[in-house]
Coordinates of N, CA and C in Angstrom, one line a residue:
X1 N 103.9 138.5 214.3 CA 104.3 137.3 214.9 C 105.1 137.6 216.2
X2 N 104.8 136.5 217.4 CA 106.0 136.7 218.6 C 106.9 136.8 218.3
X3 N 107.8 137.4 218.9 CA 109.5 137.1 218.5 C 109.9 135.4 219.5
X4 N 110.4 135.5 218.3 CA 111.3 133.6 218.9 C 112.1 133.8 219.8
X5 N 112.1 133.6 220.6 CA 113.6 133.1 221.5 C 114.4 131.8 221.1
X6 N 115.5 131.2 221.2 CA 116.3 131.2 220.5 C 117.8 129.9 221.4
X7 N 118.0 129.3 221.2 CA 119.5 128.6 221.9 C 119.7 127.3 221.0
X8 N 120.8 127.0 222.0 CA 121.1 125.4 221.3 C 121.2 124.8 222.6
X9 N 120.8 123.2 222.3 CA 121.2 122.3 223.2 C 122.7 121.5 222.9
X10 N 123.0 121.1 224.1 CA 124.4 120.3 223.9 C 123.8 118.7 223.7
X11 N 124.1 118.0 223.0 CA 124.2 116.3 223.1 C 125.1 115.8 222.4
X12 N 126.1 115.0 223.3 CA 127.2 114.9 223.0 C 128.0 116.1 222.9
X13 N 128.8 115.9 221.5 CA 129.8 116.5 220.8 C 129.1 117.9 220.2
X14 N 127.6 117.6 219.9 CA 126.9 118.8 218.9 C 126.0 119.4 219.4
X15 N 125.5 120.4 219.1 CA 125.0 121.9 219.4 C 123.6 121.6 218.7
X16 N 122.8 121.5 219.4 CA 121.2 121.4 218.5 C 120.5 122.9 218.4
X17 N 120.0 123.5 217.6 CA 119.4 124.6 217.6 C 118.0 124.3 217.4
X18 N 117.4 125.6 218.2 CA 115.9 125.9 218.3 C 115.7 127.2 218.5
X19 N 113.9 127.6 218.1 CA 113.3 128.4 218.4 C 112.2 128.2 218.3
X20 N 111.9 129.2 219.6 CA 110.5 128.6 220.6 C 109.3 130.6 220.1
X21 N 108.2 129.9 219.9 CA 107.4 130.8 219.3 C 106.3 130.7 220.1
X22 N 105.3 131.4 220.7 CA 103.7 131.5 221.1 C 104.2 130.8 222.5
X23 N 103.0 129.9 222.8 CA 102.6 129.4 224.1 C 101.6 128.6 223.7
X24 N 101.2 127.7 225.2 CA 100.3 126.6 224.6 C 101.3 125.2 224.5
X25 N 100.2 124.2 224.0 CA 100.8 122.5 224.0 C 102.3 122.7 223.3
X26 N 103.3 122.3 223.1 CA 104.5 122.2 222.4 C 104.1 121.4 221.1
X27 N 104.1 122.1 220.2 CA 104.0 121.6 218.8 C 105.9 121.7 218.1
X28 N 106.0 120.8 217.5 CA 107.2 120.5 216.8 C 107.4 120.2 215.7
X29 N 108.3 121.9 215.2 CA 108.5 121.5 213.3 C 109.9 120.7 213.3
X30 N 109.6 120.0 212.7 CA 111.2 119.3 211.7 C 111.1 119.5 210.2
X31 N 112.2 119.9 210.0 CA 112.0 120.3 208.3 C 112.7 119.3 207.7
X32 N 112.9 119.6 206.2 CA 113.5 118.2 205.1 C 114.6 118.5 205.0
X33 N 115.2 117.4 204.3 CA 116.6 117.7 203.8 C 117.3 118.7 203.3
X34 N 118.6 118.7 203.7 CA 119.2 120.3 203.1 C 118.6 121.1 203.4
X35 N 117.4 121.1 204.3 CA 117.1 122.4 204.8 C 117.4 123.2 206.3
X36 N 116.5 124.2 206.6 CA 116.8 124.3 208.3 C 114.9 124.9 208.6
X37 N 115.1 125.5 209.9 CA 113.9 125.8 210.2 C 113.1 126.4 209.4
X38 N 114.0 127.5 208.8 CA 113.3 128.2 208.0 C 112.4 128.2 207.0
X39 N 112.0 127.3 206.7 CA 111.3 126.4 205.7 C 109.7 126.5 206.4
X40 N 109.7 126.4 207.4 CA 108.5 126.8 207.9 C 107.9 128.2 208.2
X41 N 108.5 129.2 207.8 CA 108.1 130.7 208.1 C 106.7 130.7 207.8
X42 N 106.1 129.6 207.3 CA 104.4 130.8 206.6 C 104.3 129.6 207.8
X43 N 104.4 129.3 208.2 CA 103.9 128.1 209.5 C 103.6 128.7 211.1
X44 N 104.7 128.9 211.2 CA 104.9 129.2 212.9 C 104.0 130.7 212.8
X45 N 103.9 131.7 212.6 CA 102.8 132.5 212.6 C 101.2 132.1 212.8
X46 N 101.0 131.1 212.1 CA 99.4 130.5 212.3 C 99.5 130.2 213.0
X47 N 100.3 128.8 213.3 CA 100.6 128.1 214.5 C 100.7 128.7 216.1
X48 N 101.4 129.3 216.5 CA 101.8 129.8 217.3 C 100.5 131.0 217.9
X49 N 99.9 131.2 217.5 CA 98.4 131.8 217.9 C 98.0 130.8 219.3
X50 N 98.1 129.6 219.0 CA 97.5 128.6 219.7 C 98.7 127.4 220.5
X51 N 99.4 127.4 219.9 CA 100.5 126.9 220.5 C 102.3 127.0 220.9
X52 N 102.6 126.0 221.5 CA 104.1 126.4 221.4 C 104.7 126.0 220.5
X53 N 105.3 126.9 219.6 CA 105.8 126.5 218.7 C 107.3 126.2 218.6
X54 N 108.1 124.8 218.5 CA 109.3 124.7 218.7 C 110.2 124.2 217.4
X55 N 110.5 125.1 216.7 CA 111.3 124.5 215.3 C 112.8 124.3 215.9
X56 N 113.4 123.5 214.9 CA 114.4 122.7 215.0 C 115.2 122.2 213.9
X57 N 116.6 123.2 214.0 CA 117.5 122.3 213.3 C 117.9 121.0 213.5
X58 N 117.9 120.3 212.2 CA 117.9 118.7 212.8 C 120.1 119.3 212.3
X59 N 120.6 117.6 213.5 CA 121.8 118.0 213.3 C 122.3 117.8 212.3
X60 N 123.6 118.7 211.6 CA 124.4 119.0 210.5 C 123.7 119.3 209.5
X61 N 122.7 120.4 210.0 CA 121.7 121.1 209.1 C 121.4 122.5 209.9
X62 N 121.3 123.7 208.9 CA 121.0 125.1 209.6 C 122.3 125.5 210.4
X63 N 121.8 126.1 211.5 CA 122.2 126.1 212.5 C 123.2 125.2 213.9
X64 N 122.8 123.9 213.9 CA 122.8 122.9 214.5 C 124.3 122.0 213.7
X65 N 125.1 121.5 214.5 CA 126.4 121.1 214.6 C 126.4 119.3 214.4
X66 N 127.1 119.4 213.6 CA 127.1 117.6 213.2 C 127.6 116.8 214.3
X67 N 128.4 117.0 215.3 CA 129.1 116.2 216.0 C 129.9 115.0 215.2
X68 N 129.6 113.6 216.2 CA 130.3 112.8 215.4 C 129.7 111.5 215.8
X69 N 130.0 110.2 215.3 CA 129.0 109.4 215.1 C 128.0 109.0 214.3
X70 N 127.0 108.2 214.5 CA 126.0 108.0 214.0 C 125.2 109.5 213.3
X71 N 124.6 109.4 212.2 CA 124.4 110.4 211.2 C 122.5 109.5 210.5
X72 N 122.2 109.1 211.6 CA 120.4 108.7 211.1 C 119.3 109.4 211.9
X73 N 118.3 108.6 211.3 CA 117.0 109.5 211.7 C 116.6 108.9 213.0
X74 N 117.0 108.2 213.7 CA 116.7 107.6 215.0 C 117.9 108.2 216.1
X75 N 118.8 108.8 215.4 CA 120.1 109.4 216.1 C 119.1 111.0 216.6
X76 N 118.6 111.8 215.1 CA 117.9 112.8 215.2 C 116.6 112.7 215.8
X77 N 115.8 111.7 216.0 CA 114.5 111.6 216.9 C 115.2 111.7 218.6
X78 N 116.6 111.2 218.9 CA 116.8 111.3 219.9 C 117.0 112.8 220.2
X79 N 117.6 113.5 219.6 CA 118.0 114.9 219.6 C 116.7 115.4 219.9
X80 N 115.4 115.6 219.2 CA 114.3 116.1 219.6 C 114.0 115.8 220.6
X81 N 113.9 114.3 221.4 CA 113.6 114.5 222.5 C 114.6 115.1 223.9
X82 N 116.0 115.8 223.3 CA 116.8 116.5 224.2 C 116.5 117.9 224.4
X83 N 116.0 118.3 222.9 CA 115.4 119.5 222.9 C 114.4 119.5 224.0
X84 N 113.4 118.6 223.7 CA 112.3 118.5 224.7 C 112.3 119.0 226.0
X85 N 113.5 118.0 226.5 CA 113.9 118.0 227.8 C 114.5 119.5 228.2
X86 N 115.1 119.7 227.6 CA 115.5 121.2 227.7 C 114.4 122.3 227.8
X87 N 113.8 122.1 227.1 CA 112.5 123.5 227.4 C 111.3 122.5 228.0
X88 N 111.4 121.8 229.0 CA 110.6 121.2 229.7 C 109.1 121.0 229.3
X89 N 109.0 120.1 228.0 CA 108.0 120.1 227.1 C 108.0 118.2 227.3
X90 N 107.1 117.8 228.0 CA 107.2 116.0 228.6 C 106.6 115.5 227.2
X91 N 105.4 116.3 226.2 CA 105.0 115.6 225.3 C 104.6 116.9 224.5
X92 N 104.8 116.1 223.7 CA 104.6 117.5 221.8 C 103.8 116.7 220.8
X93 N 103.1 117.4 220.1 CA 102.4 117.1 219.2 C 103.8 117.3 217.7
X94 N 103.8 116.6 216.8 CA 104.9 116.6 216.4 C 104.7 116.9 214.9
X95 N 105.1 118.1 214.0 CA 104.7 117.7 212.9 C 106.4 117.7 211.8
X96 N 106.3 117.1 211.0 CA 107.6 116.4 210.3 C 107.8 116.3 208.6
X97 N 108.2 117.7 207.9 CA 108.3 118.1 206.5 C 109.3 116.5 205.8
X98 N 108.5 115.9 204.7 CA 110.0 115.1 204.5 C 110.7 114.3 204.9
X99 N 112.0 114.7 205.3 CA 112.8 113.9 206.0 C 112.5 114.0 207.4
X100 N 112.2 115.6 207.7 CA 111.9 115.7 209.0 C 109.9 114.7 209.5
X101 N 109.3 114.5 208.5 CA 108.3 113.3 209.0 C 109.1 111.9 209.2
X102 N 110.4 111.3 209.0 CA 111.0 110.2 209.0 C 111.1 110.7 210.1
X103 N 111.5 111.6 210.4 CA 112.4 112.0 212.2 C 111.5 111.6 212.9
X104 N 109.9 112.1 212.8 CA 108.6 112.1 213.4 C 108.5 111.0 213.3
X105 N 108.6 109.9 212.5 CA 108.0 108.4 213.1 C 109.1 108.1 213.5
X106 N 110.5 107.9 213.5 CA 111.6 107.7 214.4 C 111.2 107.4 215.8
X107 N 111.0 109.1 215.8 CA 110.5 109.4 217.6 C 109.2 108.8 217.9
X108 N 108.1 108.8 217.2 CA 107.3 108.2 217.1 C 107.2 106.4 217.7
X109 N 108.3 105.9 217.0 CA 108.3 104.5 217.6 C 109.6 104.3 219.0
X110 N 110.4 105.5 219.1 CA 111.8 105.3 220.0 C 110.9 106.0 221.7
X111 N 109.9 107.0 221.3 CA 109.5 107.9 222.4 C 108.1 108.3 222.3
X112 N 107.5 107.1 222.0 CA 105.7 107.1 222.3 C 105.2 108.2 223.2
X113 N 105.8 107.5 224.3 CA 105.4 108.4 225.4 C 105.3 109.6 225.3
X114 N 106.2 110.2 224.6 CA 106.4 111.9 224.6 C 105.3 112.5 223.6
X115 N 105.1 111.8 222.8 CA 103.5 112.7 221.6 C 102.6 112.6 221.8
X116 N 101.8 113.9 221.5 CA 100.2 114.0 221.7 C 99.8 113.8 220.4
X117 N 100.4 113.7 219.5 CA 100.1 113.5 218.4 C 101.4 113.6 217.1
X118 N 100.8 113.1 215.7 CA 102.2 112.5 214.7 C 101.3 113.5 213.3
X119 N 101.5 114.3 212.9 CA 101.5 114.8 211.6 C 102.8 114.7 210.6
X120 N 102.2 113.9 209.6 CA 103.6 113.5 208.5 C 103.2 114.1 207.2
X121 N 104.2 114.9 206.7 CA 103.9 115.7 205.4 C 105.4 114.8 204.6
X122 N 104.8 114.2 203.6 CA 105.7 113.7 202.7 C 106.7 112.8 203.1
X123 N 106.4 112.1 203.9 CA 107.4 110.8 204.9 C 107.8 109.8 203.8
X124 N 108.7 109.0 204.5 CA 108.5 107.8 203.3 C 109.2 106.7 204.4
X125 N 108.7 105.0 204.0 CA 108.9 104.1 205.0 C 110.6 104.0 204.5
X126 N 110.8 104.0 203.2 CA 112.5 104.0 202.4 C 112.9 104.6 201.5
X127 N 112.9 104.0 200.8 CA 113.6 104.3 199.6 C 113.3 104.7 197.9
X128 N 112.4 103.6 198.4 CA 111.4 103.0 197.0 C 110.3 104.2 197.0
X129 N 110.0 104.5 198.3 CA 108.8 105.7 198.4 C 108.9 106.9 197.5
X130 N 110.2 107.1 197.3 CA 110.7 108.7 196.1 C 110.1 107.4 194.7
X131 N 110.0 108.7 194.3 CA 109.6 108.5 192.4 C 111.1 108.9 192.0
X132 N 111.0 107.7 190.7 CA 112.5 107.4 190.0 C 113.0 108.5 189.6
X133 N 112.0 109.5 188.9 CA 112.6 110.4 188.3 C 113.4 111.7 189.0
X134 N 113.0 111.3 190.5 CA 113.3 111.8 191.6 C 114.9 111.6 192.4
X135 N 114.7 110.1 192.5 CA 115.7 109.7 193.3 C 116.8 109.5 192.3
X136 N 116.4 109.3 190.8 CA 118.1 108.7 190.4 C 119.2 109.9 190.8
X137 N 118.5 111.2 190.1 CA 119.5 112.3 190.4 C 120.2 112.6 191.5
X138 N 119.4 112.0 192.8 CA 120.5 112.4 193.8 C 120.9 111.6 194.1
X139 N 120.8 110.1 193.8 CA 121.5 109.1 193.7 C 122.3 109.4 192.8
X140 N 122.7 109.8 191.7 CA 123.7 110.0 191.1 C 125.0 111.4 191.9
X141 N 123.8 111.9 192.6 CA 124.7 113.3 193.6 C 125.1 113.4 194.8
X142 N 124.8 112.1 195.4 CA 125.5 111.3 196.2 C 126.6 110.6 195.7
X143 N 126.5 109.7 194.8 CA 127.7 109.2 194.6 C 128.9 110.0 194.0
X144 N 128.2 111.2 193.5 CA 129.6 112.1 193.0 C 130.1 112.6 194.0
X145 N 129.5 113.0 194.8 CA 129.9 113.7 196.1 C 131.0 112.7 197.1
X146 N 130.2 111.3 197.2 CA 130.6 110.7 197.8 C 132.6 110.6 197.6
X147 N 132.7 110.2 196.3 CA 133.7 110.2 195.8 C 134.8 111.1 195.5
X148 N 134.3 112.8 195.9 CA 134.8 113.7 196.2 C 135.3 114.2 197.3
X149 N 134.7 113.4 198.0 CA 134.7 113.4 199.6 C 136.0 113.1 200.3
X150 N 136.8 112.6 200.0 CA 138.1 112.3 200.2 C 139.1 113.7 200.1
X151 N 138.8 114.7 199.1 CA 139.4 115.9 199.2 C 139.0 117.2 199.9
X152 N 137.5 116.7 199.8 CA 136.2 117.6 199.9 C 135.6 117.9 200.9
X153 N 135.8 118.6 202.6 CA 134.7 118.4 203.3 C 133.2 119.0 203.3
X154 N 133.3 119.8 202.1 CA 131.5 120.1 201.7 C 131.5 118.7 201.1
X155 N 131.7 118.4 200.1 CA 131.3 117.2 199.6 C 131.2 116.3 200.6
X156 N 132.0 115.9 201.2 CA 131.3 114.7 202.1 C 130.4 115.4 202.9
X157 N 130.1 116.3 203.6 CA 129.0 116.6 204.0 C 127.7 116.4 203.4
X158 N 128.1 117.3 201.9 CA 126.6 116.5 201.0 C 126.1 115.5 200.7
X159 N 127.2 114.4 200.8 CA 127.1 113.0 200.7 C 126.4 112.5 201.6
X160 N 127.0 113.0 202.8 CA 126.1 112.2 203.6 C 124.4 112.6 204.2
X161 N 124.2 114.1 203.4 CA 122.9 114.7 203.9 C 122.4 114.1 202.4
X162 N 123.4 113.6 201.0 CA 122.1 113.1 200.3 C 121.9 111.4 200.7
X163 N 123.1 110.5 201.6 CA 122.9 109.8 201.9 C 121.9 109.3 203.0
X164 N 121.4 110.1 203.4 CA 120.2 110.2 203.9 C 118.5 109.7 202.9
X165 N 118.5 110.2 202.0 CA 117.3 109.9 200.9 C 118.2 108.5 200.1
X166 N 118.9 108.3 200.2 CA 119.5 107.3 199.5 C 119.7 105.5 199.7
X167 N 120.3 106.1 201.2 CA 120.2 104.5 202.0 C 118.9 104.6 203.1
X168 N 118.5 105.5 203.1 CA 117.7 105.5 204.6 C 115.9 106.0 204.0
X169 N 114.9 105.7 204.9 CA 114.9 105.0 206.0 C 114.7 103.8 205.8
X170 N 114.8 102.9 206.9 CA 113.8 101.3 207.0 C 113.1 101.3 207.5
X171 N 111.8 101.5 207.4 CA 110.5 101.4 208.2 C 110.1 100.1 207.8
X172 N 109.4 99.2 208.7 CA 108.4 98.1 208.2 C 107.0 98.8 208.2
X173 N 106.0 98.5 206.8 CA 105.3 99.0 207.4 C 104.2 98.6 208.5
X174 N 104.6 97.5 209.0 CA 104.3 96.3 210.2 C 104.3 97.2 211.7
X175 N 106.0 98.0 211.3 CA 106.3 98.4 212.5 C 105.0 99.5 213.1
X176 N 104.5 100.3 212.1 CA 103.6 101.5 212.1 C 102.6 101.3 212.8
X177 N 101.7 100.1 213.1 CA 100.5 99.8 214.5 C 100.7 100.2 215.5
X178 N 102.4 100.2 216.0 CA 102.3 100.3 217.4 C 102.4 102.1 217.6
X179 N 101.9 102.6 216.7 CA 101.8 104.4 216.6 C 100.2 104.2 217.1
X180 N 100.2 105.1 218.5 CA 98.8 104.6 219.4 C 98.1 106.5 219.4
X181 N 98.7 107.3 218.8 CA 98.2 108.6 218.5 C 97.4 109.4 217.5
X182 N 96.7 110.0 217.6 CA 95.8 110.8 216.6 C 97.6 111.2 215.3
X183 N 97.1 110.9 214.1 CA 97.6 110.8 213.2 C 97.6 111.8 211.9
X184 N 98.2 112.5 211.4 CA 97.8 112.9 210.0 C 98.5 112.6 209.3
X185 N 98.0 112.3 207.6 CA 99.5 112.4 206.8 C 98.7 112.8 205.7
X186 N 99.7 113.8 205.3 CA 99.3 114.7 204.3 C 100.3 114.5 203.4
X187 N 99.7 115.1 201.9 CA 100.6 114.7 201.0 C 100.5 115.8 199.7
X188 N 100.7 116.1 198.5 CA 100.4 116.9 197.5 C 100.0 116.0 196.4
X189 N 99.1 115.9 195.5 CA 98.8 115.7 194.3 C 100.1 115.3 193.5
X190 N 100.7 116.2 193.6 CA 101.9 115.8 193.0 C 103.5 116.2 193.5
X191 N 103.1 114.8 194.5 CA 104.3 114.9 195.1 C 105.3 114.1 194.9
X192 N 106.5 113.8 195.1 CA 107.8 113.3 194.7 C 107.4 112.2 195.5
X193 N 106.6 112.1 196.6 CA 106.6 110.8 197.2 C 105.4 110.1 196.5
X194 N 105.6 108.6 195.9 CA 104.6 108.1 195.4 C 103.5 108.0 196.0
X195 N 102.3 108.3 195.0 CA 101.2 108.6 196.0 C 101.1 107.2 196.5
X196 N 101.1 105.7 195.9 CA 100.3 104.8 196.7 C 101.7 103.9 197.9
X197 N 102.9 105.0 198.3 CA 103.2 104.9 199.1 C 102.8 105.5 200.6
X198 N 102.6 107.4 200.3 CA 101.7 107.6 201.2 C 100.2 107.1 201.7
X199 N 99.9 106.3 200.9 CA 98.4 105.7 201.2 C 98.7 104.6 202.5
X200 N 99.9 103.8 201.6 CA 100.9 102.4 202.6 C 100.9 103.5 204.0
X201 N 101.4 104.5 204.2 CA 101.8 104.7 205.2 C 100.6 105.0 206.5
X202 N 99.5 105.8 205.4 CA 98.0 105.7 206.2 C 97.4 104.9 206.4
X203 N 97.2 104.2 206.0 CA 97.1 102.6 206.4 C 97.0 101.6 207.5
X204 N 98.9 101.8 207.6 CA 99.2 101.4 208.3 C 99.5 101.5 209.6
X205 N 99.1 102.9 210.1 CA 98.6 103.5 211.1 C 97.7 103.7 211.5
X206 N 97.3 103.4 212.9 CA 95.5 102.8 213.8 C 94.9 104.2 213.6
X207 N 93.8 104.3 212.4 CA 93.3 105.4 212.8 C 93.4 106.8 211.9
X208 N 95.0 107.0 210.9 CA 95.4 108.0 211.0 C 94.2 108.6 209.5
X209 N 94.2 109.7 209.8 CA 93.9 110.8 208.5 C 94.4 110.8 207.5
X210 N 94.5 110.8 206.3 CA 94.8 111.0 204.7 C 94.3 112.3 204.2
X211 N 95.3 113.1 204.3 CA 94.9 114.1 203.1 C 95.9 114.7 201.9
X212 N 95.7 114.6 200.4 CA 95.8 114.8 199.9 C 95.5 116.6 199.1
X213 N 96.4 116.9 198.9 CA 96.4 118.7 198.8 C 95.8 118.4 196.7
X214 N 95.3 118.9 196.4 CA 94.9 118.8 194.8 C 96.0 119.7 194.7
X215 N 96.5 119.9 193.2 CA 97.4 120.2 192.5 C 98.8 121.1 193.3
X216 N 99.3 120.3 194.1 CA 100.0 120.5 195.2 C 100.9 119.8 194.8
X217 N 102.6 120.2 195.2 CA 103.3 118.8 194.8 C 104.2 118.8 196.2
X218 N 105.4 118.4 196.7 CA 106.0 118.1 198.2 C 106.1 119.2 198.3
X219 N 106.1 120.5 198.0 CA 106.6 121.7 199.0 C 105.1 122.1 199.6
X220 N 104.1 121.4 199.6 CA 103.1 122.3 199.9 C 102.6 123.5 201.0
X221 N 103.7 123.5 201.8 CA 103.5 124.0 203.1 C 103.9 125.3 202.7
X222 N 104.6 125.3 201.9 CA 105.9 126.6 201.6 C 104.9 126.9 200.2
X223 N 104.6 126.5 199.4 CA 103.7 127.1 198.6 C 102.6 127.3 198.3
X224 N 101.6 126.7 198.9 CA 100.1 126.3 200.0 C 99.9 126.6 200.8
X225 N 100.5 128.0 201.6 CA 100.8 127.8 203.1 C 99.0 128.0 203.8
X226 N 98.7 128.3 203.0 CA 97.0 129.1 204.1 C 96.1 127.4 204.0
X227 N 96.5 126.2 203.2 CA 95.6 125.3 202.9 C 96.4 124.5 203.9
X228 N 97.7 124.8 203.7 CA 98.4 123.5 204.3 C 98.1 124.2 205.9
X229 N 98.3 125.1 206.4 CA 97.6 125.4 207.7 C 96.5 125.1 207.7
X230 N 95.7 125.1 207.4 CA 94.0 125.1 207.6 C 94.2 123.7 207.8
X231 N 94.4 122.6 207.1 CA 94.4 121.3 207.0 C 94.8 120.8 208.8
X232 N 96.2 121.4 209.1 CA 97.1 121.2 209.4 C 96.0 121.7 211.6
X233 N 95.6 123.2 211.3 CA 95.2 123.3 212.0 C 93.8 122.5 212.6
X234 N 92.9 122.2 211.2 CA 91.5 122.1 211.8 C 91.7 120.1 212.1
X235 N 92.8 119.5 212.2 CA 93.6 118.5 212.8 C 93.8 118.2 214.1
X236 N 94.2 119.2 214.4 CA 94.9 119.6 215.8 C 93.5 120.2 216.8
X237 N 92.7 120.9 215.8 CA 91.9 121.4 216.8 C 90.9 120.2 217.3
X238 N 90.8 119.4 216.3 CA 89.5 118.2 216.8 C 90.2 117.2 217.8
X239 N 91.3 117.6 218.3 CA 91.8 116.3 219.4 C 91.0 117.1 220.6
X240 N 91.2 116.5 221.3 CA 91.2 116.4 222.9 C 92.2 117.3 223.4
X241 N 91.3 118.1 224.5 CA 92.7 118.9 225.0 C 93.1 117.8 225.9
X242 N 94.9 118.4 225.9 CA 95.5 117.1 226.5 C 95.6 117.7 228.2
X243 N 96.0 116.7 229.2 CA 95.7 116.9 230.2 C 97.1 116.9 230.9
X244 N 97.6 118.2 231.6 CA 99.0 118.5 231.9 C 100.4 116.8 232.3

């Protein structure tokens, strides 16, 4: 693999981190909760053959500095498009693990303009989209944390990165038409996100692709990595080259 190059942007108060891999269109990882870039390592290797590859700590994750303020996924779609701006990338094809696919339709509906395209791995429009046996737990590890948080500044930090899956997101899925881009959403067999919520989500997008990984469950990228590329690539390759 290339070696990454490497910095942070300033916005505001906080320090966004990236690393930029290959050459070619600007492709964009965002990873999930509690995580950082690193989550994509079997990724940016394939990837990066053919394009620019730009991973991203989302803020008060990895690398990347919480500042202060607002703490949502429309705060963090802005952040991406600072990154952007920074490595003079006007439009990226975007792909979004998780929480980081919430960030992806964020930006998606805040910065149209900027995507050649929207790949969503395990997104969800809220709340209801996790499976129960999923969400009570960190709904219960949120509220313990939360409550800790008064003594605790790990704990309130956990609180609020599990308040993230907890109160967030709101998507209508009404809102999702005005997504005017070649589309994918991918998902596992057995994934933590209910399946006939990812279906809601394909749906409801003009156009978009549905794929399902067989006996897959949400990590599929990180444990699927050669299927979830292939998927991932032979996507990308059927668009249109885009035109500077």
């Amino acid at each position: 693999m290339r070696e990454a190059r490497h910095g942070w942007v300033p916005v505001g108060e906080a320090k966004i981190y990236y690393e930029v891999t290959g050459a070619g269109e600007p492709l964009v990882l965002l990873h999930g909760n509690g995580e950082n870039l690193c989550y994509f390592d079997e990724q940016v290797p394939a990837f990066s053959q053919r394009y620019r590859v730009i991973a991203i700590d989302t803020r008060g994750h990895g690398r990347s500095t919480r500042g202060s303020g607002a703490f949502c996924f429309e705060r963090f779609a802005d952040d991406v498009a600072a990154v952007m701006d920074e490595l003079d990338a006007e439009k990226a094809h975007l792909l979004g693990f998780s929480d980081g696919g919430n960030i992806a339709l964020a930006f998606a509906l805040r910065h149209p303009a900027r995507l050649r395209s929207l790949i969503l791995n395990g997104a969800n429009l809220d709340p209801s989209g996790v499976k129960r046996a999923i969400q009570l737990p960190v709904t219960a590890g949120y509220y313990a944390a939360r409550a800790l948080g008064a003594v605790s500044k790990e704990a309130r930090k956990k609180s609020e990165v599990l308040g993230l899956m907890v109160k967030y997101p709101h998507f209508k899925p009404s809102r999702l038409s005005a997504v005017h881009v070649p589309t994918l959403v991918i998902a596992g067999e057995r994934d933590m996100i209910r399946p006939e919520h990812t279906e809601l989500i394909a749906r409801s997008i003009p156009g978009a692709r549905l794929e399902i990984v067989p006996r897959a469950d949400h990590f599929v990228a990180a444990k699927m990595p050669q299927i979830f590329n292939a998927i991932v690539l032979d996507f990308l390759h059927r668009l249109p080259t885009a035109q500077p």
